[in-house]
PDB file of C-alpha atoms in Angstrom:
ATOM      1  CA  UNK A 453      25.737  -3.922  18.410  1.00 80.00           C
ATOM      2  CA  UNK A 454      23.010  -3.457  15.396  1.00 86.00           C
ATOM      3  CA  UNK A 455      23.179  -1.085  12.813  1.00 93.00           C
ATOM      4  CA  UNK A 456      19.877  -0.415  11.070  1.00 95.00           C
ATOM      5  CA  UNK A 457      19.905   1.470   8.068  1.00 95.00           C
ATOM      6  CA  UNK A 458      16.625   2.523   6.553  1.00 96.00           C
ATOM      7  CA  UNK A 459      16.029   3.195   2.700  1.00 96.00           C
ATOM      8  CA  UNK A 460      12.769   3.399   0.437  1.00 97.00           C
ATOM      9  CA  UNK A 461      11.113   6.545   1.408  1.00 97.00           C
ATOM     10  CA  UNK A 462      10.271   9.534  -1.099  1.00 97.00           C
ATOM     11  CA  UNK A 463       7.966  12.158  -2.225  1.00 98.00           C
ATOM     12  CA  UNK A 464       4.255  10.300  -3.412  1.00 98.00           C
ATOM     13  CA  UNK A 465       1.476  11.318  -4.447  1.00 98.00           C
ATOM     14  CA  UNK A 466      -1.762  10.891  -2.082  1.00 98.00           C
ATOM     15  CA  UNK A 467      -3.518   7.505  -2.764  1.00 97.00           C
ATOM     16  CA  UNK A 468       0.203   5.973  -4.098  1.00 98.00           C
ATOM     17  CA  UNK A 469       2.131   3.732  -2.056  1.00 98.00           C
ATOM     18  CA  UNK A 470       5.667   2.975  -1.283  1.00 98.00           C
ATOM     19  CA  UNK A 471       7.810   0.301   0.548  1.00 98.00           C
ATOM     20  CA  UNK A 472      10.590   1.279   3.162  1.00 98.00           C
ATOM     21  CA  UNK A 473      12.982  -0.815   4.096  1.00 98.00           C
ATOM     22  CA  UNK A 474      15.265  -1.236   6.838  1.00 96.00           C
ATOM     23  CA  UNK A 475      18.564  -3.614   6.728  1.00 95.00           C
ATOM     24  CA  UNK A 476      20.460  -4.801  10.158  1.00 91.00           C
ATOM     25  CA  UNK A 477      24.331  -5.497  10.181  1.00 87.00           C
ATOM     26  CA  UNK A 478      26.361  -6.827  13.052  1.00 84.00           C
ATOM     27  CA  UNK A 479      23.835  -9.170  14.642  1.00 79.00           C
ATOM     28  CA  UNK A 480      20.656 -11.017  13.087  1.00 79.00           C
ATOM     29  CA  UNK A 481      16.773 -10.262  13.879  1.00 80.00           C
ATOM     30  CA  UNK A 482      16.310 -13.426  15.100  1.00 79.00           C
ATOM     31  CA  UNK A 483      15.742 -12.962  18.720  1.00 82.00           C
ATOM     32  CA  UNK A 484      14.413  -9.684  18.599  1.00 91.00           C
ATOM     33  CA  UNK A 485      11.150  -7.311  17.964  1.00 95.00           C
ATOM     34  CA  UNK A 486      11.253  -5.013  14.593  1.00 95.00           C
ATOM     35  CA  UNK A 487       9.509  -2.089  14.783  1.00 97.00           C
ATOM     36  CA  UNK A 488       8.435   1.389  12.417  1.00 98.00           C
ATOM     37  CA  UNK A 489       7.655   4.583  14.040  1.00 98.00           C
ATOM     38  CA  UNK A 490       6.888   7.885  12.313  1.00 98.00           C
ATOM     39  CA  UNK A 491       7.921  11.750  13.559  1.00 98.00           C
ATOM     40  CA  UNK A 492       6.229  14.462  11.748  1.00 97.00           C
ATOM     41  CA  UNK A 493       6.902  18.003  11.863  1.00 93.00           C
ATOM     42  CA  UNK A 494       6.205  19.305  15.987  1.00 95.00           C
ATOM     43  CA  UNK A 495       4.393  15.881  16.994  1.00 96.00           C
ATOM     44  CA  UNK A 496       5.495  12.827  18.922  1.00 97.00           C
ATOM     45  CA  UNK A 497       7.221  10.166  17.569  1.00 97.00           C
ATOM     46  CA  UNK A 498       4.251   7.373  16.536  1.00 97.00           C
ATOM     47  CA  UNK A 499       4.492   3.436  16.737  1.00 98.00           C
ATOM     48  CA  UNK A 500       3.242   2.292  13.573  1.00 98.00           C
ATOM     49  CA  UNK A 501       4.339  -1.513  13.297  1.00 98.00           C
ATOM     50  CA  UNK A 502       6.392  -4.452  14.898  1.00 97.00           C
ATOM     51  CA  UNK A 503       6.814  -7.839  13.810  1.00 96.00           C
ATOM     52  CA  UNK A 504       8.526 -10.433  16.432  1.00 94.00           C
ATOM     53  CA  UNK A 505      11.099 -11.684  13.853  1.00 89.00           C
ATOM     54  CA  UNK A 506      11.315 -15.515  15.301  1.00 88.00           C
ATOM     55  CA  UNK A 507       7.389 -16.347  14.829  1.00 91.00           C
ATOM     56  CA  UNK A 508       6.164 -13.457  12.583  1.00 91.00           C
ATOM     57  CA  UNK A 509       3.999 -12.281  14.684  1.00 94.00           C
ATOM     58  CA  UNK A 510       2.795  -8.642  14.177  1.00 96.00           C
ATOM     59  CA  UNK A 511       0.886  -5.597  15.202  1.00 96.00           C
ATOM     60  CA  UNK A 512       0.132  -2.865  14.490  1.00 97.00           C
ATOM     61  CA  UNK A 513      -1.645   0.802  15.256  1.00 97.00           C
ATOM     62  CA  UNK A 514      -4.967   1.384  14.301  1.00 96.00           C
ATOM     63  CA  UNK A 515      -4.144   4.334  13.015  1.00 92.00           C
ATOM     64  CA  UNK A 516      -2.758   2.461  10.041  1.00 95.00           C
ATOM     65  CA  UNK A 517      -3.738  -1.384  10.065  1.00 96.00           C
ATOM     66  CA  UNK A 518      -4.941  -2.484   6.925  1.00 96.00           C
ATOM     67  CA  UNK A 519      -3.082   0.466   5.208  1.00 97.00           C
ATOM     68  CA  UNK A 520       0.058  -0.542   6.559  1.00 98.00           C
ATOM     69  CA  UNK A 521       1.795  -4.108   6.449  1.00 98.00           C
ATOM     70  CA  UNK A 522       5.232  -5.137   8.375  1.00 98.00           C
ATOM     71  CA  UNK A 523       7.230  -8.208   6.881  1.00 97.00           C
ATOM     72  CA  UNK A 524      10.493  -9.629   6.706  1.00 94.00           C
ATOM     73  CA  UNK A 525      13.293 -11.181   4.614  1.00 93.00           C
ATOM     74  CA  UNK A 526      15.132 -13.742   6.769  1.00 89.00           C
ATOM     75  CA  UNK A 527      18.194 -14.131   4.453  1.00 90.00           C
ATOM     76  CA  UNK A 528      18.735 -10.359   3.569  1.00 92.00           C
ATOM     77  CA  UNK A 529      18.511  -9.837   7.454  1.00 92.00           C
ATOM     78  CA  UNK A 530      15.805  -6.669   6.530  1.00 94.00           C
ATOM     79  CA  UNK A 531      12.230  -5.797   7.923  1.00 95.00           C
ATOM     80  CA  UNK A 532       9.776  -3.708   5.441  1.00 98.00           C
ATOM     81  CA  UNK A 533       6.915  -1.301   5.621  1.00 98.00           C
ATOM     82  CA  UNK A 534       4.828  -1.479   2.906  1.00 98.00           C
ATOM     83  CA  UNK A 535       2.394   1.678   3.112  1.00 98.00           C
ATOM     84  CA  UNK A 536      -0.443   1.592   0.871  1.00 98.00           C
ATOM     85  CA  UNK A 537      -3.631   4.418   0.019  1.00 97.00           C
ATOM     86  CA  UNK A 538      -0.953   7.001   1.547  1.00 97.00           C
ATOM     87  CA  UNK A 539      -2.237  10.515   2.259  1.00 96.00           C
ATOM     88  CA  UNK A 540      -0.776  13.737   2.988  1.00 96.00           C
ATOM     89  CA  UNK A 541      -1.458  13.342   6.967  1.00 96.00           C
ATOM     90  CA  UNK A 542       1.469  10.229   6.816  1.00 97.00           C
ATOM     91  CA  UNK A 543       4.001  12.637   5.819  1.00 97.00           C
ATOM     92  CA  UNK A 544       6.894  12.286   8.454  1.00 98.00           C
ATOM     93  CA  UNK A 545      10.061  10.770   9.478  1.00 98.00           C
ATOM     94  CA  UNK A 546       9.898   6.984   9.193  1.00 98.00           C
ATOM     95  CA  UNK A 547      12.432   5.180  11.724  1.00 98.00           C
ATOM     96  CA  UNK A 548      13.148   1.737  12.310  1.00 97.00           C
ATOM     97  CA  UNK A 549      13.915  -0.069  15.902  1.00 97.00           C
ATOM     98  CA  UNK A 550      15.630  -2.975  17.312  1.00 95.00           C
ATOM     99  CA  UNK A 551      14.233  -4.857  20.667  1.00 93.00           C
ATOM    100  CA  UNK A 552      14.830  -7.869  22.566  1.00 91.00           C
ATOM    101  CA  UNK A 553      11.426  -7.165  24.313  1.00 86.00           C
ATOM    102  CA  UNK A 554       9.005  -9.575  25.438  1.00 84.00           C
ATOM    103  CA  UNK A 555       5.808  -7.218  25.093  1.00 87.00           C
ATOM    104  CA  UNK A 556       4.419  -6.437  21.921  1.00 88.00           C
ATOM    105  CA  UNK A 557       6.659  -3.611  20.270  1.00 90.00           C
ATOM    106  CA  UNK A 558       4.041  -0.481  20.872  1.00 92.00           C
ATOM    107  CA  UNK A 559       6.307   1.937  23.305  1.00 93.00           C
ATOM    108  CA  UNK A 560       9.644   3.294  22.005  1.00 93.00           C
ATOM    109  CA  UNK A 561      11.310   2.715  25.676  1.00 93.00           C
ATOM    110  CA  UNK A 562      11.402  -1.134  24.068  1.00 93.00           C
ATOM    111  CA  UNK A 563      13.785  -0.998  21.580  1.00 95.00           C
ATOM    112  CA  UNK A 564      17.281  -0.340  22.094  1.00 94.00           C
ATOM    113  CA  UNK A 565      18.621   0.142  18.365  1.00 95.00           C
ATOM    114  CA  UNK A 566      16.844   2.942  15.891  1.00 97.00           C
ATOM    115  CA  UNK A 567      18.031   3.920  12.452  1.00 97.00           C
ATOM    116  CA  UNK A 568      18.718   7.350  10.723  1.00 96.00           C
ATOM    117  CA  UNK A 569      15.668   7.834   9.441  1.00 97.00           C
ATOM    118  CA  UNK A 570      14.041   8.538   5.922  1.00 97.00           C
ATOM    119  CA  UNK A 571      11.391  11.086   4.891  1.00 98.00           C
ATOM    120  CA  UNK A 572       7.869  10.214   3.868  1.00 98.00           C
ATOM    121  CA  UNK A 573       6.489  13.133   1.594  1.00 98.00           C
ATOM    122  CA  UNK A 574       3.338  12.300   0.460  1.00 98.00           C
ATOM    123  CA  UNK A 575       1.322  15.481  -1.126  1.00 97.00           C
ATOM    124  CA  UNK A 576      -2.225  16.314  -1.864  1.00 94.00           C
TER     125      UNK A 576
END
Protein backbone atom coordinates (compact mmCIF):
# COMPACT_ATOMS: atom_id res chain seq x y z
CA UNK A 1 0.00 0.00 0.00
CA UNK A 2 1.27 3.80 -0.81
CA UNK A 3 0.23 6.72 0.83
CA UNK A 4 0.87 9.93 -1.09
CA UNK A 5 0.45 13.02 0.59
CA UNK A 6 0.65 16.21 -1.39
CA UNK A 7 1.77 19.71 0.07
CA UNK A 8 3.04 23.09 -1.60
CA UNK A 9 0.07 24.54 -3.23
CA UNK A 10 -1.41 28.16 -2.44
CA UNK A 11 -2.93 31.28 -3.63
CA UNK A 12 -0.20 33.15 -6.41
CA UNK A 13 -0.25 35.72 -8.20
CA UNK A 14 -0.38 35.30 -12.21
CA UNK A 15 3.20 35.17 -13.69
CA UNK A 16 4.57 33.71 -9.96
CA UNK A 17 5.41 30.25 -9.51
CA UNK A 18 5.22 27.62 -6.91
CA UNK A 19 6.51 24.03 -6.21
CA UNK A 20 4.11 21.14 -5.02
CA UNK A 21 5.22 18.35 -3.61
CA UNK A 22 4.09 14.99 -3.04
CA UNK A 23 5.76 12.44 -0.35
CA UNK A 24 5.08 8.40 -0.53
CA UNK A 25 5.11 6.21 2.74
CA UNK A 26 4.77 2.47 2.94
CA UNK A 27 6.57 1.45 -0.24
CA UNK A 28 9.36 3.35 -2.37
CA UNK A 29 8.94 4.96 -6.05
CA UNK A 30 11.32 2.86 -7.34
CA UNK A 31 9.45 0.60 -9.59
CA UNK A 32 6.78 2.77 -10.38
CA UNK A 33 5.42 5.87 -12.67
CA UNK A 34 4.78 9.39 -10.70
CA UNK A 35 2.36 11.38 -12.04
CA UNK A 36 0.41 15.22 -11.47
CA UNK A 37 -3.01 15.77 -12.67
CA UNK A 38 -5.11 18.91 -12.17
CA UNK A 39 -9.24 19.17 -11.56
CA UNK A 40 -10.64 22.55 -11.87
CA UNK A 41 -13.96 23.70 -11.03
CA UNK A 42 -16.76 21.49 -13.57
CA UNK A 43 -13.86 20.09 -15.94
CA UNK A 44 -12.11 16.76 -16.22
CA UNK A 45 -9.42 15.77 -14.30
CA UNK A 46 -6.04 16.76 -16.60
CA UNK A 47 -2.65 14.75 -16.84
CA UNK A 48 -0.10 17.25 -16.45
CA UNK A 49 3.25 15.25 -15.71
CA UNK A 50 4.89 11.75 -15.00
CA UNK A 51 8.31 10.88 -14.39
CA UNK A 52 9.26 6.92 -14.45
CA UNK A 53 11.08 7.08 -11.06
CA UNK A 54 13.85 4.19 -11.94
CA UNK A 55 15.39 6.08 -15.17
CA UNK A 56 13.95 9.64 -14.85
CA UNK A 57 12.33 9.61 -17.66
CA UNK A 58 9.48 12.18 -18.12
CA UNK A 59 6.62 13.67 -20.00
CA UNK A 60 4.59 15.78 -20.05
CA UNK A 61 1.26 17.67 -21.64
CA UNK A 62 1.65 20.25 -23.98
CA UNK A 63 -0.57 22.13 -22.36
CA UNK A 64 2.16 22.89 -19.86
CA UNK A 65 5.73 21.64 -21.06
CA UNK A 66 8.22 24.12 -20.64
CA UNK A 67 6.04 25.82 -17.91
CA UNK A 68 5.89 22.84 -15.96
CA UNK A 69 8.86 20.51 -14.73
CA UNK A 70 8.44 16.95 -12.82
CA UNK A 71 11.51 15.76 -10.62
CA UNK A 72 12.36 13.69 -7.85
CA UNK A 73 14.21 13.24 -4.53
CA UNK A 74 15.31 9.59 -4.25
CA UNK A 75 16.17 9.70 -0.49
CA UNK A 76 13.10 11.77 0.76
CA UNK A 77 11.02 9.17 -1.32
CA UNK A 78 8.99 12.57 -2.91
CA UNK A 79 8.16 13.62 -6.61
CA UNK A 80 7.72 17.61 -7.31
CA UNK A 81 5.93 19.91 -9.65
CA UNK A 82 7.55 22.89 -10.12
CA UNK A 83 5.01 25.30 -12.04
CA UNK A 84 6.47 28.33 -13.38
CA UNK A 85 4.79 31.76 -15.45
CA UNK A 86 1.43 30.45 -13.67
CA UNK A 87 -1.82 32.08 -14.81
CA UNK A 88 -5.22 32.24 -13.63
CA UNK A 89 -6.45 29.39 -16.23
CA UNK A 90 -4.05 26.72 -13.91
CA UNK A 91 -6.16 27.31 -11.01
CA UNK A 92 -7.40 23.77 -9.86
CA UNK A 93 -6.96 20.80 -7.77
CA UNK A 94 -3.44 19.42 -8.11
CA UNK A 95 -3.28 15.49 -7.34
CA UNK A 96 -0.56 13.18 -7.32
CA UNK A 97 -0.59 9.30 -8.61
CA UNK A 98 1.15 6.12 -8.09
CA UNK A 99 1.62 3.42 -11.13
CA UNK A 100 3.41 0.37 -11.83
CA UNK A 101 2.56 1.00 -15.58
CA UNK A 102 4.60 0.25 -18.44
CA UNK A 103 3.13 3.09 -20.82
CA UNK A 104 3.98 6.51 -20.37
CA UNK A 105 1.82 7.93 -17.36
CA UNK A 106 -0.83 10.11 -19.64
CA UNK A 107 -4.37 8.24 -18.68
CA UNK A 108 -5.53 8.22 -15.03
CA UNK A 109 -6.82 4.38 -15.47
CA UNK A 110 -2.72 3.86 -14.93
CA UNK A 111 -2.15 4.65 -11.63
CA UNK A 112 -3.48 2.87 -8.81
CA UNK A 113 -2.53 5.26 -5.75
CA UNK A 114 -3.72 9.22 -5.81
CA UNK A 115 -3.31 11.68 -2.98
CA UNK A 116 -5.75 14.17 -1.22
CA UNK A 117 -5.17 16.83 -3.17
CA UNK A 118 -4.07 20.59 -2.77
CA UNK A 119 -5.50 23.77 -4.31
CA UNK A 120 -3.76 25.86 -6.92
CA UNK A 121 -5.19 29.53 -6.72
CA UNK A 122 -3.49 31.54 -8.95
CA UNK A 123 -5.35 35.12 -9.61
CA UNK A 124 -5.25 37.75 -12.23
Amino acid sequence: QVQLVESGGGLVQAGGSLRLSCAASGRTFSSYVTGWFRQAPGKEREFLAALRWNVGSTYYAESVKGRFTISRDNAKNTVYLQMNSLKPEDTAVYYCAAGRTLRNGQLMSEYDYWGQGTQVTVSS
